[in-house]
Coordinates of C-alpha atoms in Angstrom, one line a residue:
Chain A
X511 CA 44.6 6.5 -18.0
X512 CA 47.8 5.1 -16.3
X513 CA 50.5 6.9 -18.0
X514 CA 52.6 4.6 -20.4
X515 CA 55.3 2.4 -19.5
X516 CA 57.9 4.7 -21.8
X517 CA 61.3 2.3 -22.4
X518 CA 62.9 4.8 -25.1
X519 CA 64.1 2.9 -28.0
X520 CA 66.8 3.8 -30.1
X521 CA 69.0 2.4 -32.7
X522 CA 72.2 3.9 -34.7
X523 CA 72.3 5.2 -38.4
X524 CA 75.3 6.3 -39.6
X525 CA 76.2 9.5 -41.3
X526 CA 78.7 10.9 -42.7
X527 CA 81.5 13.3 -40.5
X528 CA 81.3 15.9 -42.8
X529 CA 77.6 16.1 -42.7
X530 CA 77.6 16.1 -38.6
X531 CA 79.5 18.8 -38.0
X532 CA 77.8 20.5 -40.4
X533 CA 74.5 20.0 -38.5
X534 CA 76.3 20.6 -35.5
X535 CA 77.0 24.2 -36.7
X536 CA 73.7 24.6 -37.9
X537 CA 72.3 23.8 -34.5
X538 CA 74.2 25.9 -32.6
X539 CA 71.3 28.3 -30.4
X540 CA 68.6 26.9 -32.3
X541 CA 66.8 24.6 -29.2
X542 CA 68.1 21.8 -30.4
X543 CA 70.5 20.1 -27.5
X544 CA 72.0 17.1 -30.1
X545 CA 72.5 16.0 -33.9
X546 CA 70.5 13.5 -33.3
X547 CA 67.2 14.9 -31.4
X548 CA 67.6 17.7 -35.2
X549 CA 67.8 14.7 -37.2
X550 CA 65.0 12.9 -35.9
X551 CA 63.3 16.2 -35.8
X552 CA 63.8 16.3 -39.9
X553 CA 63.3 12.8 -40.0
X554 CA 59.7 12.9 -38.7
X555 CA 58.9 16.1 -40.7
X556 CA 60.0 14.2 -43.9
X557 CA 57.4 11.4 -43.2
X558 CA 54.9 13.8 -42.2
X559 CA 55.1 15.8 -45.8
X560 CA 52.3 15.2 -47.6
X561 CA 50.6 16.8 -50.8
X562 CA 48.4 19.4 -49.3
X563 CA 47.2 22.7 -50.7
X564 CA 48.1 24.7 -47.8
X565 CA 46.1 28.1 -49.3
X566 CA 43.2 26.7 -48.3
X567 CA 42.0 25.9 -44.8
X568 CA 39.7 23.1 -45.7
X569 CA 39.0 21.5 -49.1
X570 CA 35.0 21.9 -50.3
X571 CA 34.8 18.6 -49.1
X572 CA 36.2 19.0 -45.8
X573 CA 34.4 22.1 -45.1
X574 CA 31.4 20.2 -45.6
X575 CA 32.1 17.6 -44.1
X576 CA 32.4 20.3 -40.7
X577 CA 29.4 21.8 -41.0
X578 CA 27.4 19.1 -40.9
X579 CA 29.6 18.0 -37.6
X580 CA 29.0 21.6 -36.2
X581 CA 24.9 21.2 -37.2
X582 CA 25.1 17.9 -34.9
X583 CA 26.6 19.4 -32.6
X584 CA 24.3 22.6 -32.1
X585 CA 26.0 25.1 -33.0
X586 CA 24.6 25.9 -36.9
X587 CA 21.1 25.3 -37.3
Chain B
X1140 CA 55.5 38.3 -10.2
X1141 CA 58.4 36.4 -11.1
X1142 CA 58.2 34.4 -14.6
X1143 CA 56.8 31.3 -14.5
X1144 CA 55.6 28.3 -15.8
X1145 CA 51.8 28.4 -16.5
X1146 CA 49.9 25.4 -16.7
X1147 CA 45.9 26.4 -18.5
X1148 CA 43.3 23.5 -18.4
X1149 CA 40.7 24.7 -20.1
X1150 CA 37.3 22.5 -19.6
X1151 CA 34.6 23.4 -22.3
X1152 CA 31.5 24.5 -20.8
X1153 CA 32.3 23.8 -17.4
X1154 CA 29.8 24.4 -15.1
X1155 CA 30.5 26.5 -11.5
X1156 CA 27.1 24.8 -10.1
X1157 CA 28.6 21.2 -11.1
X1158 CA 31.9 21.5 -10.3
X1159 CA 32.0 23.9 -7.5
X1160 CA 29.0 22.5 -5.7
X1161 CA 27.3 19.4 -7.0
X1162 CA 30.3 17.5 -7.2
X1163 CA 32.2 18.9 -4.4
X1164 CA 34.0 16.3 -2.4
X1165 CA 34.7 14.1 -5.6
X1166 CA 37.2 15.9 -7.1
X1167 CA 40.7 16.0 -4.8
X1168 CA 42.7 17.6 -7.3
X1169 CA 40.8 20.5 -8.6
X1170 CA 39.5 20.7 -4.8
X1171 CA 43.6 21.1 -4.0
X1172 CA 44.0 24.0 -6.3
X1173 CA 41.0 25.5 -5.2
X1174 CA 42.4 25.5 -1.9
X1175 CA 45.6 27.0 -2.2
X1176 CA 44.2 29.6 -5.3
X1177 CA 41.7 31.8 -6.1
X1178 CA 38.6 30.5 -7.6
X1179 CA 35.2 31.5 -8.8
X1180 CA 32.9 32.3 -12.2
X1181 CA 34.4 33.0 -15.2
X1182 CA 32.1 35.7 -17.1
X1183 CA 32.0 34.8 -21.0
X1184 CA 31.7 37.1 -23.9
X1185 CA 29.0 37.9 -26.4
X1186 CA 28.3 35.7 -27.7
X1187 CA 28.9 33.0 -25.2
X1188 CA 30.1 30.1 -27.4
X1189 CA 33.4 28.0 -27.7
X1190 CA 33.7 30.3 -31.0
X1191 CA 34.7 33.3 -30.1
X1192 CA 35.4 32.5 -25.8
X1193 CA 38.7 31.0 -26.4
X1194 CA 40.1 33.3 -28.0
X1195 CA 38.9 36.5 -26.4
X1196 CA 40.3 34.6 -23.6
X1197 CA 44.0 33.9 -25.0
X1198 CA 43.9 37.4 -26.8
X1199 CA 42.1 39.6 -24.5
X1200 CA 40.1 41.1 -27.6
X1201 CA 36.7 41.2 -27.6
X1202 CA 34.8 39.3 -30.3
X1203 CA 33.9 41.9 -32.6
X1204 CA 37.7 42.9 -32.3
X1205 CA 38.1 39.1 -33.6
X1206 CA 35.5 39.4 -36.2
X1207 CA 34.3 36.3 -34.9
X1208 CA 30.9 35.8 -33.7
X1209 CA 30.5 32.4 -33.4
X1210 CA 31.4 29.0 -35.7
X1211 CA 30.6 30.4 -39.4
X1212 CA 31.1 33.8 -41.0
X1213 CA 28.6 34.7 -43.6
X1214 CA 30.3 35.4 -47.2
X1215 CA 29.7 39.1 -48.4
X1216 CA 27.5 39.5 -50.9
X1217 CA 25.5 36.3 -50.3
X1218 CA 22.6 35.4 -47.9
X1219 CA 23.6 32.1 -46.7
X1220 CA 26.7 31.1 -47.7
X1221 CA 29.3 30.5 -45.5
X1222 CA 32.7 30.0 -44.0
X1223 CA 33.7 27.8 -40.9
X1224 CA 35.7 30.2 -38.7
X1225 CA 39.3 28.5 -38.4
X1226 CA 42.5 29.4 -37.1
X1227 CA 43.0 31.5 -40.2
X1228 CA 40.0 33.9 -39.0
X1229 CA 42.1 34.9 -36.2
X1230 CA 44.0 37.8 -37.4
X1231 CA 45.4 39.2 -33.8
X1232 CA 48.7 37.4 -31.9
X1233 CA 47.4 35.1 -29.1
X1234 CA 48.8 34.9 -26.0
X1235 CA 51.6 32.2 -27.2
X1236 CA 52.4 34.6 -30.0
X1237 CA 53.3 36.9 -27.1
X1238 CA 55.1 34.1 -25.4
X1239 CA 56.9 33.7 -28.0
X1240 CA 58.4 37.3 -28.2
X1241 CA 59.6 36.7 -25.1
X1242 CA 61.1 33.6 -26.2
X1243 CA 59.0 31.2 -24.4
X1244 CA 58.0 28.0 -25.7
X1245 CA 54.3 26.8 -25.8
X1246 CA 52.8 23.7 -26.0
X1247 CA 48.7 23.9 -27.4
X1248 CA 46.3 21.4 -27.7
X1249 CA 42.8 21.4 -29.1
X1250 CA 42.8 25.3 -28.5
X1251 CA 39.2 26.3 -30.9
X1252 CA 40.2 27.2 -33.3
X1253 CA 43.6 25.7 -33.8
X1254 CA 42.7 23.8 -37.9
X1255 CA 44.7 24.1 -39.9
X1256 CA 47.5 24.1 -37.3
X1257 CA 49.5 27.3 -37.3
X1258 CA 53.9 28.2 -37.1
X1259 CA 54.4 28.6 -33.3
X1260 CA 57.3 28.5 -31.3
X1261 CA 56.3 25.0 -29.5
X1262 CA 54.3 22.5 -30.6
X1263 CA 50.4 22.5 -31.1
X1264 CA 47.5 19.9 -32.1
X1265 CA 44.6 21.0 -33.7
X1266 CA 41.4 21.4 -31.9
X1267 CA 37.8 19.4 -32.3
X1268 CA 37.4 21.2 -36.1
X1269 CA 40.2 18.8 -37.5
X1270 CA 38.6 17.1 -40.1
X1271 CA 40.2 14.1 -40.2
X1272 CA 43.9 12.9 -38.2
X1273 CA 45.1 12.0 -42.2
X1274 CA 45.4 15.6 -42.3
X1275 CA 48.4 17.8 -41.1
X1276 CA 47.2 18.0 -37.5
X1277 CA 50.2 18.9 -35.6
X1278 CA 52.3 21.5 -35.5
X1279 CA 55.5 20.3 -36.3
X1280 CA 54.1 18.0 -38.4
X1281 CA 56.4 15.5 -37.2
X1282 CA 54.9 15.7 -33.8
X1283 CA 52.0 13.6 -35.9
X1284 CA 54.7 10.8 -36.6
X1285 CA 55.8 11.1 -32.7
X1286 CA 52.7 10.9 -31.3
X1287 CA 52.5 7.9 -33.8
X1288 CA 55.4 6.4 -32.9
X1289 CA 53.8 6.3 -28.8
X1290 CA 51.1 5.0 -29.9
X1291 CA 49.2 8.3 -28.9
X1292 CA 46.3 8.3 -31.3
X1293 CA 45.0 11.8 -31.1
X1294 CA 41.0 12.1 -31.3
X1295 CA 39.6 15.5 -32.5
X1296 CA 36.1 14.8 -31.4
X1297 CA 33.1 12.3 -31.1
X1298 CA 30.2 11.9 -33.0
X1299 CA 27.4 13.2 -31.2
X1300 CA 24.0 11.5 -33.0
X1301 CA 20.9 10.3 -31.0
X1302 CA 21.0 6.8 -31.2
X1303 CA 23.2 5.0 -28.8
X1304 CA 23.6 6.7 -25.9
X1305 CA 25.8 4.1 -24.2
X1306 CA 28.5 4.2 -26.8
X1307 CA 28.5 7.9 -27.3
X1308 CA 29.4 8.2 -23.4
X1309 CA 31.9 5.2 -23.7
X1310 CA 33.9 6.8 -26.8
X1311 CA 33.8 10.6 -25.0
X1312 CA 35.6 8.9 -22.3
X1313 CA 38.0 6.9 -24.1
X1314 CA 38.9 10.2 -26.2
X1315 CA 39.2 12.3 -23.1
X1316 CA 41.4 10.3 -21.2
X1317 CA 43.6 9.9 -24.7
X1318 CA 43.2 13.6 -24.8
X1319 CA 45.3 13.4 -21.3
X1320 CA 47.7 10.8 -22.3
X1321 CA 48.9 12.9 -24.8
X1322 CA 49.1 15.9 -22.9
X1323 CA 50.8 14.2 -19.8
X1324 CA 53.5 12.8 -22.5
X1325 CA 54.2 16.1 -24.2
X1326 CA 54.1 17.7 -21.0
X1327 CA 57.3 15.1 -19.3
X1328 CA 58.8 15.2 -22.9
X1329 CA 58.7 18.8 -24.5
X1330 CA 60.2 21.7 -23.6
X1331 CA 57.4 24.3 -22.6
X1332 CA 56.7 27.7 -20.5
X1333 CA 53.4 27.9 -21.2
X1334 CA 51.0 24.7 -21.7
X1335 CA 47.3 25.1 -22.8
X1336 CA 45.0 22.3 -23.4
X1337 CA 41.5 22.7 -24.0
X1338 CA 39.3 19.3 -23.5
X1339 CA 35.8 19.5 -25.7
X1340 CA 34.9 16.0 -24.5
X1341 CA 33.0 17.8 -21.4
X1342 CA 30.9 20.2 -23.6
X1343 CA 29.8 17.1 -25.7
X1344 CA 29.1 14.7 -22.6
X1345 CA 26.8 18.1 -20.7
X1346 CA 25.0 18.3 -24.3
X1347 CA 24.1 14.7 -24.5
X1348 CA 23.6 13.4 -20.7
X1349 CA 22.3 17.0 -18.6
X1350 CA 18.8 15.3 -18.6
X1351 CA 19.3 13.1 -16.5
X1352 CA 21.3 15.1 -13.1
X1353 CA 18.7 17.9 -13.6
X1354 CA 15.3 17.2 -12.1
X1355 CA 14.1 21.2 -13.5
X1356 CA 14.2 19.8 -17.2
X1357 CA 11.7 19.1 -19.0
X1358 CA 13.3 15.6 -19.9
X1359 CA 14.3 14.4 -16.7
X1360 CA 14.7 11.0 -16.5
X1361 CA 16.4 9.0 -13.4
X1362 CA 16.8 5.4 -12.8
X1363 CA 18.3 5.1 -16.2
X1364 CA 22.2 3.9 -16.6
X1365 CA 23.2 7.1 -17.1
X1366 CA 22.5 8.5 -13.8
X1367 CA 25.9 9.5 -12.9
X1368 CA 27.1 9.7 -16.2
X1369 CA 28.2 13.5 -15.8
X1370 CA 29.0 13.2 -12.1
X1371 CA 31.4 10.2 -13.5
X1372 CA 32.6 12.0 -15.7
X1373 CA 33.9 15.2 -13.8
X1374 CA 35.2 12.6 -11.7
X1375 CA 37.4 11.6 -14.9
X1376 CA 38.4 14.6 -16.1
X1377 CA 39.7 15.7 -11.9
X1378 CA 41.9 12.0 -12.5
X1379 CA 43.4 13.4 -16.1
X1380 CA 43.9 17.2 -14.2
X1381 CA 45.8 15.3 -11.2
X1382 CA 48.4 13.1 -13.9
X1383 CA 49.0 16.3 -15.9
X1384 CA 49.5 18.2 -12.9
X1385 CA 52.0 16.0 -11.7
X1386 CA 53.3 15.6 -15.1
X1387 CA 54.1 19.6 -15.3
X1388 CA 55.6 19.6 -12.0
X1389 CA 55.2 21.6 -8.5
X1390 CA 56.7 24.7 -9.9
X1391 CA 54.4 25.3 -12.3
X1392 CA 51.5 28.1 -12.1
X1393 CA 47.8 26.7 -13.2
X1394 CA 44.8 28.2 -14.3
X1395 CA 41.3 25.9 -14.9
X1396 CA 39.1 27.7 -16.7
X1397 CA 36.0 27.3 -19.1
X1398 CA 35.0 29.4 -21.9
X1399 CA 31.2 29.5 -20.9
X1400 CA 28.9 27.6 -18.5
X1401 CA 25.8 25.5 -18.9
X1402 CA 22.3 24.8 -17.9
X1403 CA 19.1 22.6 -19.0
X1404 CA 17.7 23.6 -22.6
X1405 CA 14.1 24.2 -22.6
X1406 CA 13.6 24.3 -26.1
X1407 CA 14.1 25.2 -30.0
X1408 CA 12.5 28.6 -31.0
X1409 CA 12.1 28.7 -34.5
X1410 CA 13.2 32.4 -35.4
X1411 CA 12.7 32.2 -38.7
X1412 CA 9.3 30.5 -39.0
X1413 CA 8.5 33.2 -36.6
X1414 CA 10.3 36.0 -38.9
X1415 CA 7.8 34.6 -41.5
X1416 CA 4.5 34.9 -39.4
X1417 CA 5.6 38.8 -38.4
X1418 CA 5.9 39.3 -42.2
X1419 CA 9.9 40.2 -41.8
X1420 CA 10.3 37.0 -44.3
X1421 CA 8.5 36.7 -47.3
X1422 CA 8.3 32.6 -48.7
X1423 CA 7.0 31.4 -51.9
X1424 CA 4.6 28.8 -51.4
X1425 CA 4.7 26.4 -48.4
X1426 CA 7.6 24.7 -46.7
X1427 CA 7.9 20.9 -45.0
X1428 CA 8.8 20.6 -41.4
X1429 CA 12.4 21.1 -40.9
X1430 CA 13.0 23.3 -43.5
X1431 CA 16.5 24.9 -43.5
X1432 CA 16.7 28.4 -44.9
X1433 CA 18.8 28.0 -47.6
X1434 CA 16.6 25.3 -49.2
X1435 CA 13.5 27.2 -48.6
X1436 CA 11.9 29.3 -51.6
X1437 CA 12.8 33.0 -49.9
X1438 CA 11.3 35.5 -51.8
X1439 CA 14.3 38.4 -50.9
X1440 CA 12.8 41.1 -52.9
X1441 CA 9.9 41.2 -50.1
X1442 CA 11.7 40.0 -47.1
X1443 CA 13.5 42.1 -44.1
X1444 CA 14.8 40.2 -42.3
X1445 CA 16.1 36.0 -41.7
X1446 CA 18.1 34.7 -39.0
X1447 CA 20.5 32.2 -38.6
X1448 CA 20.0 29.5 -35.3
X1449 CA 22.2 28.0 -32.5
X1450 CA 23.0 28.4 -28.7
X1451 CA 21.8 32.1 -30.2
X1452 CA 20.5 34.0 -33.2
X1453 CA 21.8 36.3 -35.7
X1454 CA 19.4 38.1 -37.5
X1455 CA 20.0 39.6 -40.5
X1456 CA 18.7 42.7 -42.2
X1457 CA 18.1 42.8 -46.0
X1458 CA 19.7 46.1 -47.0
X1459 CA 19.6 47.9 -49.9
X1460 CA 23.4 48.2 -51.4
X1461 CA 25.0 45.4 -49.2
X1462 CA 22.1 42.4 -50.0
X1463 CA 22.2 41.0 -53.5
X1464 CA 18.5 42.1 -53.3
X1465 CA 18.2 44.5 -50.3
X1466 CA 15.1 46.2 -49.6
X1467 CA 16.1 48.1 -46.9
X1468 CA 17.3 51.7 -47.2
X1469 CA 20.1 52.6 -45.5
X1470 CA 19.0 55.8 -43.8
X1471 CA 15.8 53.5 -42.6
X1472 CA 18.6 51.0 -41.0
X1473 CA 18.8 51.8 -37.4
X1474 CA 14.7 52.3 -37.0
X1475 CA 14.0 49.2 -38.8
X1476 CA 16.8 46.9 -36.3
X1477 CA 15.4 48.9 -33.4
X1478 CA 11.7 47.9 -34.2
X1479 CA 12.4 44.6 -34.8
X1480 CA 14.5 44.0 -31.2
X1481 CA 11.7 45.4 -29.8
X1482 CA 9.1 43.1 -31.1
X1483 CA 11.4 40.0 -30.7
X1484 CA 11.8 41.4 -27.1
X1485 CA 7.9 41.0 -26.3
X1486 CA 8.4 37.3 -27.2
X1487 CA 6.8 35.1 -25.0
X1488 CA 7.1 31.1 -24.5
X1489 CA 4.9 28.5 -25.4
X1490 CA 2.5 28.7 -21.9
X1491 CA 2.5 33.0 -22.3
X1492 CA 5.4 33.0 -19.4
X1493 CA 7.5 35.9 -20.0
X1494 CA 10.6 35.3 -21.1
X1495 CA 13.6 37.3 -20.5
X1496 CA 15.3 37.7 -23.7
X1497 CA 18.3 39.8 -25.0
X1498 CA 18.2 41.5 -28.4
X1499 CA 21.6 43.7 -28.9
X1500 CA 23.1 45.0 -31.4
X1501 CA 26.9 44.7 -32.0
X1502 CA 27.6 48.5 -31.4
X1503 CA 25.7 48.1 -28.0
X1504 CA 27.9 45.3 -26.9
X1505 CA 31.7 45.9 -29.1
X1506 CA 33.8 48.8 -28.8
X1507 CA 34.6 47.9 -32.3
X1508 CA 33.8 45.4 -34.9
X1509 CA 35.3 43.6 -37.8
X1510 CA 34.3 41.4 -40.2
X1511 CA 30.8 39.6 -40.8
X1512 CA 28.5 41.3 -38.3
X1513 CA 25.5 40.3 -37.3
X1514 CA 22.4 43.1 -37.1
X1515 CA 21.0 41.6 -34.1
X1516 CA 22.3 38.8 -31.7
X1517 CA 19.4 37.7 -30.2
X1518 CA 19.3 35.5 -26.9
X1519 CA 16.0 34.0 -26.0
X1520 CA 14.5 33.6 -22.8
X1521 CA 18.3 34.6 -21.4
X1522 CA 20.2 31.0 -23.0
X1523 CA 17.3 29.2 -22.0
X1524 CA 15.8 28.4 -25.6
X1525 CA 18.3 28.1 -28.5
X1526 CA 17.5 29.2 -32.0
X1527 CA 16.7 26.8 -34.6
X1528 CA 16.6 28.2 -37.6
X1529 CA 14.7 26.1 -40.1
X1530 CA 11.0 26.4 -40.8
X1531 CA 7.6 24.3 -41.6
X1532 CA 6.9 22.9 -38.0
X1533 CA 3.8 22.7 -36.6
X1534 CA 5.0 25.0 -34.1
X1535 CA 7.7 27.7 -33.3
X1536 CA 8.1 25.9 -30.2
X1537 CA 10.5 22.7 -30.7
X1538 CA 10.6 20.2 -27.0
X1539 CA 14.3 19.7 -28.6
X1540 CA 16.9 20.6 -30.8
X1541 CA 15.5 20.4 -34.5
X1542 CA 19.3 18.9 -35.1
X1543 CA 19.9 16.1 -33.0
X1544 CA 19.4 15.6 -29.4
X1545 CA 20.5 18.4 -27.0
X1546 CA 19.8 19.0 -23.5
X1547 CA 21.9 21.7 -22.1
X1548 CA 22.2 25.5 -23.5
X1549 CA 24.9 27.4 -22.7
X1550 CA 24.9 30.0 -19.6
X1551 CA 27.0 33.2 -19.0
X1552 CA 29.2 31.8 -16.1
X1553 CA 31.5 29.2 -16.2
X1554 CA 34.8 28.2 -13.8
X1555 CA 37.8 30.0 -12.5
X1556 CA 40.6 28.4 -10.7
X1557 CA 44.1 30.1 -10.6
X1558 CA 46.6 28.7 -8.7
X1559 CA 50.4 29.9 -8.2
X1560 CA 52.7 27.5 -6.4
X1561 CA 54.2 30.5 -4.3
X1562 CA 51.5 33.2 -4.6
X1563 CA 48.5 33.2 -2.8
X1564 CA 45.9 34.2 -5.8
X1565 CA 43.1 33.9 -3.7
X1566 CA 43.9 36.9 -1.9
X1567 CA 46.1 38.1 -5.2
X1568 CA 42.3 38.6 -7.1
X1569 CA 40.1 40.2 -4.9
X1570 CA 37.0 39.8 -7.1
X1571 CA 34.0 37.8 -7.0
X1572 CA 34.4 36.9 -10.8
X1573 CA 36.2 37.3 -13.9
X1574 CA 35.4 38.9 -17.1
X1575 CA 36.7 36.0 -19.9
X1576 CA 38.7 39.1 -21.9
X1577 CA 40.5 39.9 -18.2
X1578 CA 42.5 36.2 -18.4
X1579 CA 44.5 37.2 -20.7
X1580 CA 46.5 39.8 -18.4
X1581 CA 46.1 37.4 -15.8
X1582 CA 48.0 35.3 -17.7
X1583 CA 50.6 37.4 -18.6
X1584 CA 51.1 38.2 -15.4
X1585 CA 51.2 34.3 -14.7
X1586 CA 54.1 33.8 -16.9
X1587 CA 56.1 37.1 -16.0
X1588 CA 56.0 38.7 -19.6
X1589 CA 54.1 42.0 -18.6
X1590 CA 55.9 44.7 -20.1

């Protein structure tokens, strides 16, 4: 369980000016200490999207698919 | 008490006579916090399972406040079908929601029941009921494509079958000690005030390995490989507990703390097969061993009563007006329930021993109740025997689990360990034990966001 070896990585993009300092207003006493740590917060949540119904805890299949974990487990029949 | 940073470990099922005792001497760092803290039992709800404890823990509600009496809530106006409970049963604020009011961040992991992950003011991962990590299992979900990017790879749970004892044990340890990874990176990395993880891994390994550390059960078996398997790993989860403590830093207030406690399972009563002999539950024509109820040919019209298994049972009454085909009248409700604790009360175990068992109704044990309530929650032989709820077996005694293999139960008691870097809590909590609902001002007080 030895705790990683972390060397941050980081590379440059480039962005517009116009488009900093508008993200710079926009982060002004939200949390976020930089442009860049809210732009690689959007980033990630971009690649995270995906096409889930989001009504719906868990699809028929899903659900199913726990139950039968949870029987295995003990705790259902 | 000033505001603080508060540090919960929560250890599922965690047991006082293990850790506390057994074990004693092999674990420095929960031994450290022990020492400078107050610790002790932790008394669980009703029911005591990781389905409602948690969250009467981090709400201080009780469970029929919750509506949530265990992992599935029936569906009105049915007899058997059901809905998992998931984090969007829980219809009162948690104790980050409160947090968050007061503009603190948290940081949650595997908190039951946490999928699908929920808007909080932090980050969270979803607990063991996370079907799959190519779902949305993080909140942000970009904390998925971080973790991702560490090459954290988050595991929910472990498949917990019969065969293969060996590799069950190896992949509950490998998950567990990811479990900390991630926890000790989010921990250095994120800004948090309040950090809660909740590790199933120790539930799962008690289930599968108490046999063979228990010399009362009726399974024992020593000189096997699995010996120490349990001792081992305690001794792995007190390694994980010292990196994340030193990961959260010496100004941080901690609580360890398990939802319920464990001890060796003597057996499977079948409660419906049992229902069926006392004429409660009426069945058309014969049934093969291992019958579940909802395959089996109930005849509702003539049947009073079925129950549901588990670490406990619900039992069900079939009432006129609120069962598609209710027998019951209402007015003859509260006589029939009565009669029927009594005679499941008078139960006794497979030799004629005498069994201690609890049959309660909600309104004996809730000051209120919402959503799918059971009519009875019964508890045989005190925990001791679990319910199985299927029918056909040669006898209404089962050695094990009818659902895989299972050798600890669950037991009232778990562990309490609270620890405040400038507070002495040992002398702070001058009680013997805690009830589980009483945490949750504990750890309000904790973090200083009392009102």
């Amino acid at each position: 369980m030895k705790k990683k070896e972390q060397e941050s990585k980081f590379t440059s993009v480039s962005i517009p000016t116009p488009l900093f300092e508008k993200i710079k207003k926009r982060i002004e006493g939200t949390g976020f200490t930089s442009v860049s740590s809210y732009v690689v917060y959007v980033l990630r949540e971009v690649l995270a999207e995906d096409a889930v119904d989001e009504k719906e805890a868990f699809s028929r299949e899903d659900e199913e698919r726990v139950k039968e974990r949870l029987r295995s487990l003990g705790y259902l029949d | 008490m000033a505001r603080n940073r508060l540090l919960v470990i929560g250890l599922d099922c965690a047991s006082p006579r293990l850790l506390f005792h057994e074990y004693s001497g092999l674990l420095p760092n929960l031994e450290r916090l022990r020492a400078g803290g107050w610790w002790g039992e932790v008394e669980s709800c009703v029911p005591p399972i990781t389905v409602p404890a948690w969250m009467v823990m981090f709400t201080g509600k009780e469970p029929g406040e919750l509506g949530m009496y265990g992992f599935r809530n029936r569906i009105p106006g049915t007899y058997n079908d059901t809905r998992v409970a998931d984090s969007t049963s829980l219809q009162v604020p948690p104790l980050w929601a409160r947090a968050a009011g007061a503009g603190l961040r948290s940081c949650l992991i595997g908190v039951p029941p946490s999928y699908p992950p929920y808007e909080v003011n932090g980050d969270m991962i979803s607990c063991f009921l996370t079907p799959g990590t190519d779902r949305p299992y993080t909140y942000p979900r970009g904390l998925a494509v971080e973790l991702e990017e560490q090459e954290l790879a988050y595991v929910p749970d472990v498949a917990f079958r019969k065969e293969n004892k060996a590799e069950i044990l190896a992949s509950l340890r490998e998950m567990t000690a990811g479990h900390f990874e991630i926890a000790c990176y989010l921990a250095e990395e994120h800004p948090w005030d309040l950090f809660v993880m909740v590790e199933i891994g120790l539930d799962r390994v008690q289930h599968a390995f108490w046999r063979y550390q228990d010399p009362a059960h009726h399974l024992y078996e020593s000189g096997t490989p699995f010996d120490d398997a349990l001792r081992d790993y305690y001794r792995l989860l007190d390694q994980g507990i010292g990196e994340l403590l030193e990961a959260a830093g010496p100004d941080t207030a901690v609580a360890v703390v398990s939802d319920h406690g464990a001890k060796g399972m003597k057996g499977a009563f079948c409660v419906n097969q049992w229902l069926a002999e006392k004429g409660y539950l009426a069945l058309q024509g014969e049934v093969k061993p291992g019958t579940r109820l909802e395959d089996a040919p109930v005849d509702w019209p003539r049947t009073k009563a079925w129950g549901w298994g588990g670490y406990y049972a619900r039992v069900f009454l079939n009432v006129e007006g609120r069962e598609p085909e209710g027998v019951i009248r209402p007015e003859r409700f509260e006589a029939e329930v009565e009669a029927l604790a009594e005679e499941i009360r008078k139960i006794r175990g497979p030799q004629g021993e005498v069994w201690d068992t609890r049959a309660v109704t909600p309104r004996e044990v809730y000051s209120h109740t919402e959503g799918d309530v059971p009519d009875l929650m019964v508890f045989f032989d005190d925990l001791s025997w679990r319910a199985a709820g299927t029918m056909g077996h040669p006898s209404m005694y089962l050695e094990e689990n009818d659902t895989g293999p299972d050798d600890a139960v669950h037991d009232w008691r778990g562990v309490g360990i609270i620890y405040h870097p400038e507070v002495d809590m040992g002398k702070r909590i001058d009680r013997d034990f805690i009830p589980i609902q009483d945490l949750y001002g504990i750890f309000v007080e904790l973090l200083g966001i009392g009102d």
